[in-house]
Tab-separated table of C-alpha atoms in Angstrom:
chain	number	residue	atom	x	y	z
A	35	UNK	CA	0.044	0.008	-0.021
A	36	UNK	CA	1.293	3.418	-0.965
A	37	UNK	CA	2.352	5.740	1.755
A	38	UNK	CA	0.523	8.938	2.495
A	39	UNK	CA	3.464	10.956	1.083
A	40	UNK	CA	3.187	8.982	-2.145
A	41	UNK	CA	-0.541	9.625	-2.477
A	42	UNK	CA	-0.033	13.319	-2.028
A	43	UNK	CA	2.674	13.449	-4.744
A	44	UNK	CA	2.234	15.008	-8.204
A	45	UNK	CA	0.846	11.719	-9.594
A	46	UNK	CA	-0.733	10.342	-6.423
A	47	UNK	CA	-4.316	9.193	-6.243
A	48	UNK	CA	-5.435	11.802	-3.737
A	49	UNK	CA	-3.896	14.609	-5.898
A	50	UNK	CA	-5.666	13.199	-9.020
A	51	UNK	CA	-9.038	13.160	-7.338
A	52	UNK	CA	-8.680	16.645	-5.899
A	53	UNK	CA	-7.747	18.007	-9.380
A	54	UNK	CA	-11.114	16.643	-10.696
A	55	UNK	CA	-13.256	18.593	-8.211
A	56	UNK	CA	-15.646	21.177	-9.734
A	57	UNK	CA	-15.085	24.402	-7.909
A	58	UNK	CA	-18.118	25.904	-9.648
A	59	UNK	CA	-20.586	23.299	-8.352
A	60	UNK	CA	-23.530	24.612	-6.286
A	61	UNK	CA	-23.247	24.213	-2.577
A	62	UNK	CA	-24.525	20.769	-1.270
A	63	UNK	CA	-27.024	20.964	1.553
A	64	UNK	CA	-27.652	17.526	3.302
A	65	UNK	CA	-31.224	16.479	3.317
A	66	UNK	CA	-32.328	19.060	0.780
A	67	UNK	CA	-33.491	18.242	-2.772
A	68	UNK	CA	-31.216	19.484	-5.629
A	69	UNK	CA	-33.320	21.540	-8.076
A	70	UNK	CA	-30.730	23.129	-10.411
A	71	UNK	CA	-28.315	21.940	-12.989
A	72	UNK	CA	-25.704	23.810	-15.232
A	73	UNK	CA	-27.244	26.185	-17.663
A	74	UNK	CA	-26.333	24.403	-20.822
A	75	UNK	CA	-25.055	20.961	-21.701
A	76	UNK	CA	-23.182	21.046	-25.067
A	77	UNK	CA	-23.177	17.702	-26.721
A	78	UNK	CA	-19.752	16.644	-28.128
A	79	UNK	CA	-20.855	13.383	-29.658
A	80	UNK	CA	-19.108	12.380	-32.869
A	81	UNK	CA	-18.963	9.108	-34.805
A	82	UNK	CA	-15.397	8.576	-34.049
A	83	UNK	CA	-15.291	9.730	-30.480
A	84	UNK	CA	-17.087	8.410	-27.382
A	85	UNK	CA	-20.075	10.269	-25.970
A	86	UNK	CA	-19.051	13.153	-23.660
A	87	UNK	CA	-20.645	16.328	-22.383
A	88	UNK	CA	-19.123	19.574	-21.302
A	89	UNK	CA	-20.610	22.142	-18.971
A	90	UNK	CA	-20.927	25.727	-19.988
A	91	UNK	CA	-21.201	28.357	-17.133
A	92	UNK	CA	-22.286	31.864	-18.069
A	93	UNK	CA	-20.250	34.673	-16.474
A	94	UNK	CA	-22.480	37.739	-16.459
A	95	UNK	CA	-19.448	40.069	-16.898
A	96	UNK	CA	-18.417	38.362	-20.142
A	97	UNK	CA	-21.865	37.832	-21.499
A	98	UNK	CA	-22.688	40.117	-24.428
A	99	UNK	CA	-26.216	41.438	-24.750
A	100	UNK	CA	-28.064	43.323	-27.442
A	101	UNK	CA	-29.914	45.555	-24.841
A	102	UNK	CA	-26.765	47.406	-24.056
A	103	UNK	CA	-25.890	49.099	-20.616
A	104	UNK	CA	-29.500	49.079	-19.410
A	105	UNK	CA	-29.793	45.265	-19.501
A	106	UNK	CA	-26.196	44.853	-18.069
A	107	UNK	CA	-27.141	46.944	-15.096
A	108	UNK	CA	-30.146	44.687	-14.285
A	109	UNK	CA	-27.754	41.761	-13.741
A	110	UNK	CA	-25.546	41.257	-10.735
A	111	UNK	CA	-21.796	41.230	-11.018
A	112	UNK	CA	-19.594	38.142	-10.471
A	113	UNK	CA	-22.589	35.761	-10.588
A	114	UNK	CA	-22.861	32.472	-12.325
A	115	UNK	CA	-26.391	32.146	-13.806
A	116	UNK	CA	-27.951	28.663	-13.514
A	117	UNK	CA	-31.110	27.965	-15.384
A	118	UNK	CA	-33.705	25.418	-14.137
A	119	UNK	CA	-33.520	21.997	-15.669
A	120	UNK	CA	-37.261	21.372	-15.643
A	121	UNK	CA	-40.302	23.503	-16.413
A	122	UNK	CA	-41.943	24.821	-13.276
A	123	UNK	CA	-45.776	24.907	-12.963
A	124	UNK	CA	-47.677	26.538	-10.120
A	125	UNK	CA	-50.771	24.527	-9.102
A	126	UNK	CA	-53.590	25.867	-6.912
A	127	UNK	CA	-56.066	23.558	-5.335
A	128	UNK	CA	-59.567	25.189	-5.057
A	129	UNK	CA	-63.010	24.071	-4.146
A	130	UNK	CA	-65.582	23.947	-1.309
A	131	UNK	CA	-64.560	23.249	2.243
A	132	UNK	CA	-64.064	19.608	3.029
A	133	UNK	CA	-63.863	18.608	-0.582
A	134	UNK	CA	-60.495	16.953	0.086
A	135	UNK	CA	-58.061	19.462	-1.283
A	136	UNK	CA	-55.404	19.122	1.487
A	137	UNK	CA	-55.770	15.361	1.548
A	138	UNK	CA	-55.053	15.042	-2.147
A	139	UNK	CA	-52.170	17.494	-1.876
A	140	UNK	CA	-50.701	15.579	1.061
A	141	UNK	CA	-51.042	12.316	-0.812
A	142	UNK	CA	-49.275	13.753	-3.878
A	143	UNK	CA	-46.394	14.757	-1.735
A	144	UNK	CA	-46.120	11.200	-0.382
A	145	UNK	CA	-46.339	9.623	-3.848
A	146	UNK	CA	-43.671	11.859	-5.124
A	147	UNK	CA	-41.329	11.112	-2.136
A	148	UNK	CA	-41.583	14.597	-0.691
A	149	UNK	CA	-42.981	13.213	2.563
A	150	UNK	CA	-41.441	9.909	3.876
A	151	UNK	CA	-43.424	7.057	5.220
A	152	UNK	CA	-42.155	7.511	8.774
A	153	UNK	CA	-43.392	11.111	8.865
A	154	UNK	CA	-46.801	9.969	7.470
A	155	UNK	CA	-47.003	7.305	10.138
A	156	UNK	CA	-46.369	9.979	12.781
A	157	UNK	CA	-49.167	12.132	11.424
A	158	UNK	CA	-51.486	9.074	11.450
A	159	UNK	CA	-50.775	8.370	15.121
A	160	UNK	CA	-51.251	11.994	16.140
A	161	UNK	CA	-54.479	12.259	14.153
A	162	UNK	CA	-55.781	9.010	15.727
A	163	UNK	CA	-55.084	10.498	19.188
A	164	UNK	CA	-57.362	13.409	18.302
A	165	UNK	CA	-60.044	11.191	16.715
A	166	UNK	CA	-59.199	12.605	13.309
A	167	UNK	CA	-57.982	9.405	11.510
A	168	UNK	CA	-59.053	10.458	8.048
A	169	UNK	CA	-57.197	13.802	8.269
A	170	UNK	CA	-53.700	12.617	8.605
A	171	UNK	CA	-52.767	13.103	4.893
A	172	UNK	CA	-53.855	16.749	5.008
A	173	UNK	CA	-51.368	17.394	7.787
A	174	UNK	CA	-48.528	17.393	5.337
A	175	UNK	CA	-49.879	20.826	4.248
A	176	UNK	CA	-51.906	22.005	7.202
A	177	UNK	CA	-49.073	22.526	9.604
A	178	UNK	CA	-50.805	25.013	11.815
A	179	UNK	CA	-52.147	23.513	15.095
A	180	UNK	CA	-55.413	25.488	14.579
A	181	UNK	CA	-55.810	24.026	11.125
A	182	UNK	CA	-55.210	20.471	12.376
A	183	UNK	CA	-57.531	20.791	15.303
A	184	UNK	CA	-60.386	22.214	13.196
A	185	UNK	CA	-59.738	20.367	10.001
A	186	UNK	CA	-59.858	23.610	7.967
A	187	UNK	CA	-57.143	25.206	5.952
A	188	UNK	CA	-56.734	28.827	6.894
A	189	UNK	CA	-53.712	30.073	5.067
A	190	UNK	CA	-52.389	29.068	1.594
A	191	UNK	CA	-50.147	26.138	2.170
A	192	UNK	CA	-47.182	25.723	-0.244
A	193	UNK	CA	-45.103	22.645	-1.074
A	194	UNK	CA	-42.954	21.417	-3.935
A	195	UNK	CA	-42.809	18.139	-5.803
A	196	UNK	CA	-41.254	16.855	-8.984
A	197	UNK	CA	-42.211	14.360	-11.777
A	198	UNK	CA	-39.903	13.033	-14.397
A	199	UNK	CA	-40.554	16.098	-16.692
A	200	UNK	CA	-41.688	18.946	-14.571
A	201	UNK	CA	-41.325	20.629	-11.237
A	202	UNK	CA	-44.504	21.840	-9.442
A	203	UNK	CA	-45.382	24.362	-6.764
A	204	UNK	CA	-48.370	23.078	-4.887
A	205	UNK	CA	-50.643	25.813	-3.431
A	206	UNK	CA	-53.328	24.594	-1.127
A	207	UNK	CA	-55.986	27.332	-0.897
A	208	UNK	CA	-58.505	27.436	1.913
A	209	UNK	CA	-62.066	26.427	1.083
A	210	UNK	CA	-64.086	28.256	3.849
A	211	UNK	CA	-65.829	31.398	2.701
A	212	UNK	CA	-64.229	33.315	5.624
A	213	UNK	CA	-60.743	32.919	3.986
A	214	UNK	CA	-61.496	33.851	0.392
A	215	UNK	CA	-58.886	36.658	0.469
A	216	UNK	CA	-56.235	34.051	1.335
A	217	UNK	CA	-57.468	31.925	-1.534
A	218	UNK	CA	-57.127	34.892	-3.953
A	219	UNK	CA	-53.506	35.345	-3.041
A	220	UNK	CA	-52.780	31.818	-3.987
A	221	UNK	CA	-54.809	31.906	-7.236
A	222	UNK	CA	-52.979	35.075	-8.309
A	223	UNK	CA	-49.635	33.204	-8.808
A	224	UNK	CA	-51.060	29.966	-10.313
A	225	UNK	CA	-50.733	28.620	-13.835
A	226	UNK	CA	-53.130	25.779	-13.441
A	227	UNK	CA	-56.084	25.362	-11.033
A	228	UNK	CA	-57.347	22.039	-9.771
A	229	UNK	CA	-60.971	22.236	-8.819
A	230	UNK	CA	-61.775	19.529	-6.223
A	231	UNK	CA	-65.493	18.592	-5.927
A	232	UNK	CA	-66.904	15.930	-3.627
A	233	UNK	CA	-68.947	13.158	-5.270
A	234	UNK	CA	-70.438	12.176	-1.756
A	235	UNK	CA	-74.211	12.572	-1.717
A	236	UNK	CA	-75.207	16.070	-0.540
A	237	UNK	CA	-71.594	17.495	-0.431
A	238	UNK	CA	-71.366	18.334	-4.157
A	239	UNK	CA	-74.843	20.040	-4.059
A	240	UNK	CA	-73.860	22.030	-0.942
A	241	UNK	CA	-70.705	23.365	-2.597
A	242	UNK	CA	-72.199	23.978	-5.971
A	243	UNK	CA	-75.440	25.740	-4.875
A	244	UNK	CA	-75.611	29.347	-3.905
A	245	UNK	CA	-73.465	30.047	-0.849
A	246	UNK	CA	-71.049	27.230	-1.638
A	247	UNK	CA	-67.463	28.001	-2.664
A	248	UNK	CA	-67.224	25.767	-5.761
A	249	UNK	CA	-68.782	28.434	-8.001
A	250	UNK	CA	-66.985	31.370	-6.348
A	251	UNK	CA	-63.525	29.750	-6.448
A	252	UNK	CA	-63.916	28.811	-10.157
A	253	UNK	CA	-64.926	32.377	-10.900
A	254	UNK	CA	-62.069	33.865	-8.897
A	255	UNK	CA	-59.355	31.777	-10.564
A	256	UNK	CA	-60.707	32.650	-14.045
A	257	UNK	CA	-60.767	36.375	-13.061
A	258	UNK	CA	-57.074	36.188	-11.963
A	259	UNK	CA	-56.113	34.880	-15.410
A	260	UNK	CA	-55.909	31.099	-14.972
A	261	UNK	CA	-57.110	29.398	-18.199
A	262	UNK	CA	-56.284	25.784	-17.509
A	263	UNK	CA	-58.514	23.840	-15.137
A	264	UNK	CA	-58.490	20.187	-13.950
A	265	UNK	CA	-61.723	19.043	-12.313
A	266	UNK	CA	-61.211	16.229	-9.764
A	267	UNK	CA	-64.321	14.374	-8.765
A	268	UNK	CA	-63.062	13.262	-5.363
A	269	UNK	CA	-64.371	10.709	-2.825
A	270	UNK	CA	-65.486	8.317	-5.519
A	271	UNK	CA	-64.818	5.511	-2.990
A	272	UNK	CA	-67.305	6.805	-0.541
A	273	UNK	CA	-70.037	4.264	0.526
A	274	UNK	CA	-72.703	6.561	-0.984
A	275	UNK	CA	-70.930	6.509	-4.376
A	276	UNK	CA	-68.791	3.346	-4.807
A	277	UNK	CA	-67.312	4.441	-8.186
A	278	UNK	CA	-70.774	4.897	-9.720
A	279	UNK	CA	-70.362	6.330	-13.185
A	280	UNK	CA	-73.892	7.844	-13.010
A	281	UNK	CA	-72.917	9.970	-9.983
A	282	UNK	CA	-69.681	11.048	-11.708
A	283	UNK	CA	-71.545	12.122	-14.946
A	284	UNK	CA	-74.103	13.855	-12.757
A	285	UNK	CA	-71.396	16.032	-11.139
A	286	UNK	CA	-69.589	16.611	-14.415
A	287	UNK	CA	-72.816	17.612	-16.280
A	288	UNK	CA	-73.615	20.285	-13.753
A	289	UNK	CA	-70.137	21.731	-13.416
A	290	UNK	CA	-69.103	22.013	-17.105
A	291	UNK	CA	-71.882	24.337	-18.272
A	292	UNK	CA	-71.042	26.718	-15.413
A	293	UNK	CA	-67.359	26.777	-16.325
A	294	UNK	CA	-68.131	27.480	-19.930
A	295	UNK	CA	-70.461	30.327	-18.824
A	296	UNK	CA	-67.673	32.074	-16.843
A	297	UNK	CA	-65.170	31.838	-19.749
A	298	UNK	CA	-63.331	28.558	-19.623
A	299	UNK	CA	-62.705	26.647	-22.897
A	300	UNK	CA	-64.181	23.266	-21.721
A	301	UNK	CA	-63.017	21.490	-24.907
A	302	UNK	CA	-59.365	22.423	-24.826
A	303	UNK	CA	-58.521	23.785	-21.338
A	304	UNK	CA	-60.662	21.743	-18.902
A	305	UNK	CA	-60.127	18.113	-18.061
A	306	UNK	CA	-62.239	16.014	-15.789
A	307	UNK	CA	-61.260	12.818	-13.861
A	308	UNK	CA	-62.496	10.768	-10.909
A	309	UNK	CA	-60.212	10.013	-7.973
A	310	UNK	CA	-59.942	9.098	-4.366
A	311	UNK	CA	-57.639	11.433	-2.339
A	312	UNK	CA	-57.657	9.097	0.692
A	313	UNK	CA	-56.603	5.840	-0.975
A	314	UNK	CA	-54.769	7.466	-3.941
A	315	UNK	CA	-56.793	5.983	-6.775
A	316	UNK	CA	-55.986	7.885	-10.014
A	317	UNK	CA	-53.495	10.232	-8.406
A	318	UNK	CA	-50.492	8.264	-9.616
A	319	UNK	CA	-51.616	4.592	-10.073
A	320	UNK	CA	-54.609	3.353	-12.070
A	321	UNK	CA	-56.792	0.981	-10.092
A	322	UNK	CA	-58.006	-2.402	-11.473
A	323	UNK	CA	-60.936	-2.438	-13.772
A	324	UNK	CA	-62.787	-4.297	-11.019
A	325	UNK	CA	-62.712	-1.044	-8.999
A	326	UNK	CA	-63.438	1.420	-11.949
A	327	UNK	CA	-63.959	0.087	-15.460
A	328	UNK	CA	-65.552	3.106	-17.083
A	329	UNK	CA	-62.538	5.490	-16.725
A	330	UNK	CA	-59.239	4.354	-18.049
A	331	UNK	CA	-57.625	7.719	-18.816
A	332	UNK	CA	-54.423	9.094	-17.375
A	333	UNK	CA	-53.842	9.581	-13.721
A	334	UNK	CA	-53.508	13.075	-12.312
A	335	UNK	CA	-49.633	13.012	-12.178
A	336	UNK	CA	-49.518	11.542	-15.656
A	337	UNK	CA	-51.778	14.180	-16.991
A	338	UNK	CA	-49.722	16.974	-15.279
A	339	UNK	CA	-46.488	15.569	-16.664
A	340	UNK	CA	-47.920	15.656	-20.218
A	341	UNK	CA	-49.097	19.253	-20.118
A	342	UNK	CA	-47.426	21.578	-22.693
A	343	UNK	CA	-44.878	24.083	-21.415
A	344	UNK	CA	-46.067	27.499	-20.482
A	345	UNK	CA	-44.459	30.546	-22.262
A	346	UNK	CA	-42.079	32.327	-19.883
A	347	UNK	CA	-40.636	35.807	-20.486
A	348	UNK	CA	-37.166	35.011	-19.173
A	349	UNK	CA	-35.463	37.753	-21.284
A	350	UNK	CA	-37.746	40.576	-20.230
A	351	UNK	CA	-37.295	43.092	-17.463
A	352	UNK	CA	-37.727	41.896	-13.927
A	353	UNK	CA	-41.253	41.725	-12.516
A	354	UNK	CA	-41.552	40.125	-9.104
A	355	UNK	CA	-45.095	40.267	-7.556
A	356	UNK	CA	-45.013	40.039	-3.738
A	357	UNK	CA	-47.493	37.718	-2.048
A	358	UNK	CA	-46.064	37.816	1.486
A	359	UNK	CA	-43.366	39.368	3.624
A	360	UNK	CA	-41.910	38.551	7.073
A	361	UNK	CA	-38.909	39.190	9.322
A	362	UNK	CA	-36.640	36.231	10.366
A	363	UNK	CA	-32.993	37.139	10.804
A	364	UNK	CA	-33.524	39.788	8.105
A	365	UNK	CA	-36.347	40.953	5.852
A	366	UNK	CA	-37.866	38.367	3.485
A	367	UNK	CA	-40.302	38.851	0.610
A	368	UNK	CA	-42.024	35.863	-1.182
A	369	UNK	CA	-43.679	35.939	-4.447
A	370	UNK	CA	-43.559	34.903	-8.106
A	371	UNK	CA	-41.166	36.032	-10.810
A	372	UNK	CA	-43.501	37.014	-13.601
A	373	UNK	CA	-40.816	38.178	-15.997
A	374	UNK	CA	-37.050	38.300	-16.186
A	375	UNK	CA	-34.911	36.843	-13.405
A	376	UNK	CA	-33.690	37.913	-9.948
A	377	UNK	CA	-30.219	36.979	-8.673
A	378	UNK	CA	-28.184	37.173	-5.547
A	379	UNK	CA	-26.401	40.556	-5.252
A	380	UNK	CA	-28.766	42.239	-7.611
A	381	UNK	CA	-30.202	45.836	-6.933
A	382	UNK	CA	-33.892	46.071	-7.568
A	383	UNK	CA	-36.555	48.681	-6.991
A	384	UNK	CA	-39.792	48.270	-4.976
A	385	UNK	CA	-42.890	49.907	-6.463
A	386	UNK	CA	-44.856	51.931	-5.693
A	387	UNK	CA	-42.461	53.095	-2.922
A	388	UNK	CA	-39.500	53.401	-5.283
A	389	UNK	CA	-37.082	51.994	-2.784
A	390	UNK	CA	-33.746	50.626	-3.911
A	391	UNK	CA	-33.020	47.360	-2.189
A	392	UNK	CA	-30.304	44.724	-2.544
A	393	UNK	CA	-31.022	40.952	-2.900
A	394	UNK	CA	-28.780	39.153	-0.374
A	395	UNK	CA	-30.134	35.589	-0.925
A	396	UNK	CA	-32.603	33.798	-3.212
A	397	UNK	CA	-34.471	30.705	-1.954
A	398	UNK	CA	-36.636	28.246	-3.943
A	399	UNK	CA	-38.342	26.277	-1.220
A	400	UNK	CA	-35.685	25.989	1.504
A	401	UNK	CA	-32.889	25.659	-0.957
A	402	UNK	CA	-30.644	28.640	-1.654
A	403	UNK	CA	-29.958	29.274	-5.386
A	404	UNK	CA	-28.086	31.775	-7.419
A	405	UNK	CA	-31.113	33.094	-9.307
A	406	UNK	CA	-34.821	32.459	-9.972
A	407	UNK	CA	-36.284	33.044	-13.416
A	408	UNK	CA	-39.797	33.712	-14.786
A	409	UNK	CA	-42.364	31.270	-13.494
A	410	UNK	CA	-40.534	30.427	-10.297
A	411	UNK	CA	-42.088	30.956	-6.906
A	412	UNK	CA	-39.264	32.087	-4.566
A	413	UNK	CA	-38.387	34.142	-1.485
A	414	UNK	CA	-35.821	36.949	-1.320
A	415	UNK	CA	-33.696	37.998	1.585
A	416	UNK	CA	-33.365	41.720	1.296
A	417	UNK	CA	-31.125	44.547	2.524
A	418	UNK	CA	-31.803	48.286	3.071
A	419	UNK	CA	-35.522	47.722	3.692
A	420	UNK	CA	-37.855	46.981	6.582
A	421	UNK	CA	-40.751	44.584	6.660
A	422	UNK	CA	-43.250	47.508	7.181
A	423	UNK	CA	-42.216	48.878	3.768
A	424	UNK	CA	-43.527	45.836	1.879
A	425	UNK	CA	-47.049	44.795	1.286
A	426	UNK	CA	-48.588	41.980	-0.718
A	427	UNK	CA	-49.373	43.268	-4.186
A	428	UNK	CA	-46.221	45.354	-4.419
A	429	UNK	CA	-43.784	44.697	-7.234
A	430	UNK	CA	-40.021	44.571	-7.528
A	431	UNK	CA	-38.643	45.818	-10.839
A	432	UNK	CA	-35.422	46.404	-12.615
A	433	UNK	CA	-33.874	49.851	-11.778
A	434	UNK	CA	-34.031	51.019	-15.337
A	435	UNK	CA	-37.369	49.475	-16.388
A	436	UNK	CA	-40.284	50.253	-14.073
A	437	UNK	CA	-43.559	48.477	-14.651
A	438	UNK	CA	-46.436	50.551	-16.041
A	439	UNK	CA	-49.384	51.411	-13.755
A	440	UNK	CA	-53.000	51.677	-14.964
């Protein structure tokens, strides 16, 4: 065996391995999912050479742009820009209270390995102690003790999960009529809405009739600009339904004319499917024909994975809409990048206050990244500003390109 001095020599094994380290690699955080990959993979395949790939990093100082000085000033200095490797879609779950939105969301997180089995078993034990056995899946999103005790979502819960093709931001909106303003804040940043309705006898009628939130939520998401809608007819495994096709068609035939009336294109932009949020039927796996023989279409995750990409204005000026702000070892603002990108070290302007602030850190979920581009929901740690100066609805812009007010 070679001595330690030999391994550290010019041709030693330790020296060779150290020379192969990538000093530009993003920081590794144990226990956190890795969301980002290098900006561009340049294929070097030839007929005579083996398959190899090289990584191209973009140095903002060396990057030439057609926009001239104004566009260069929008970008931070000495920053490596890293683009997302998957399309990001923002999903908002809407519908009447107790339709099963949080349960479906929690089950999706479990099926996509964002919540491990041990944590789910812990939720199940705690829910059983409170005589809330059927609520344990929703606790993955309803983290507030008040929400867990009452079984009602109060604030918009947010979580992240990935499929083989896309990355999703899951927004769980409250269904109670007292919390409609919170629901609107979630719908305002969504690309796709998932309308959850209950097939249980009496529950669908309560939510769809006047005073229920099924109609109001559908109208509100259409008003905020959401064009794509998935209708999930939930609780099909309920003893009053038992996967009855007649009941499914009854709910579908009532909801589709209303969706068409408020402006949805029900032929191209609306898709209906049955499911069971509690046992997971049609969320990821297709049950046997003995359970449901009349619907053999795609599952929810399969349908989401096959959705076309949404156009993103990544080259435009920065437009970051604020949905929340808080103070925690600094001032933070969370929201969605509607246009352009925001990076660590960048100087941006808050409107309408016209305050110049510096971005200290950028987070997607709980993972710190170099930048976030159009379509991403992220949070910013800011310098030179107090929490009281920021309100939901405010907008961060590029210093040389303010957004137009109407």
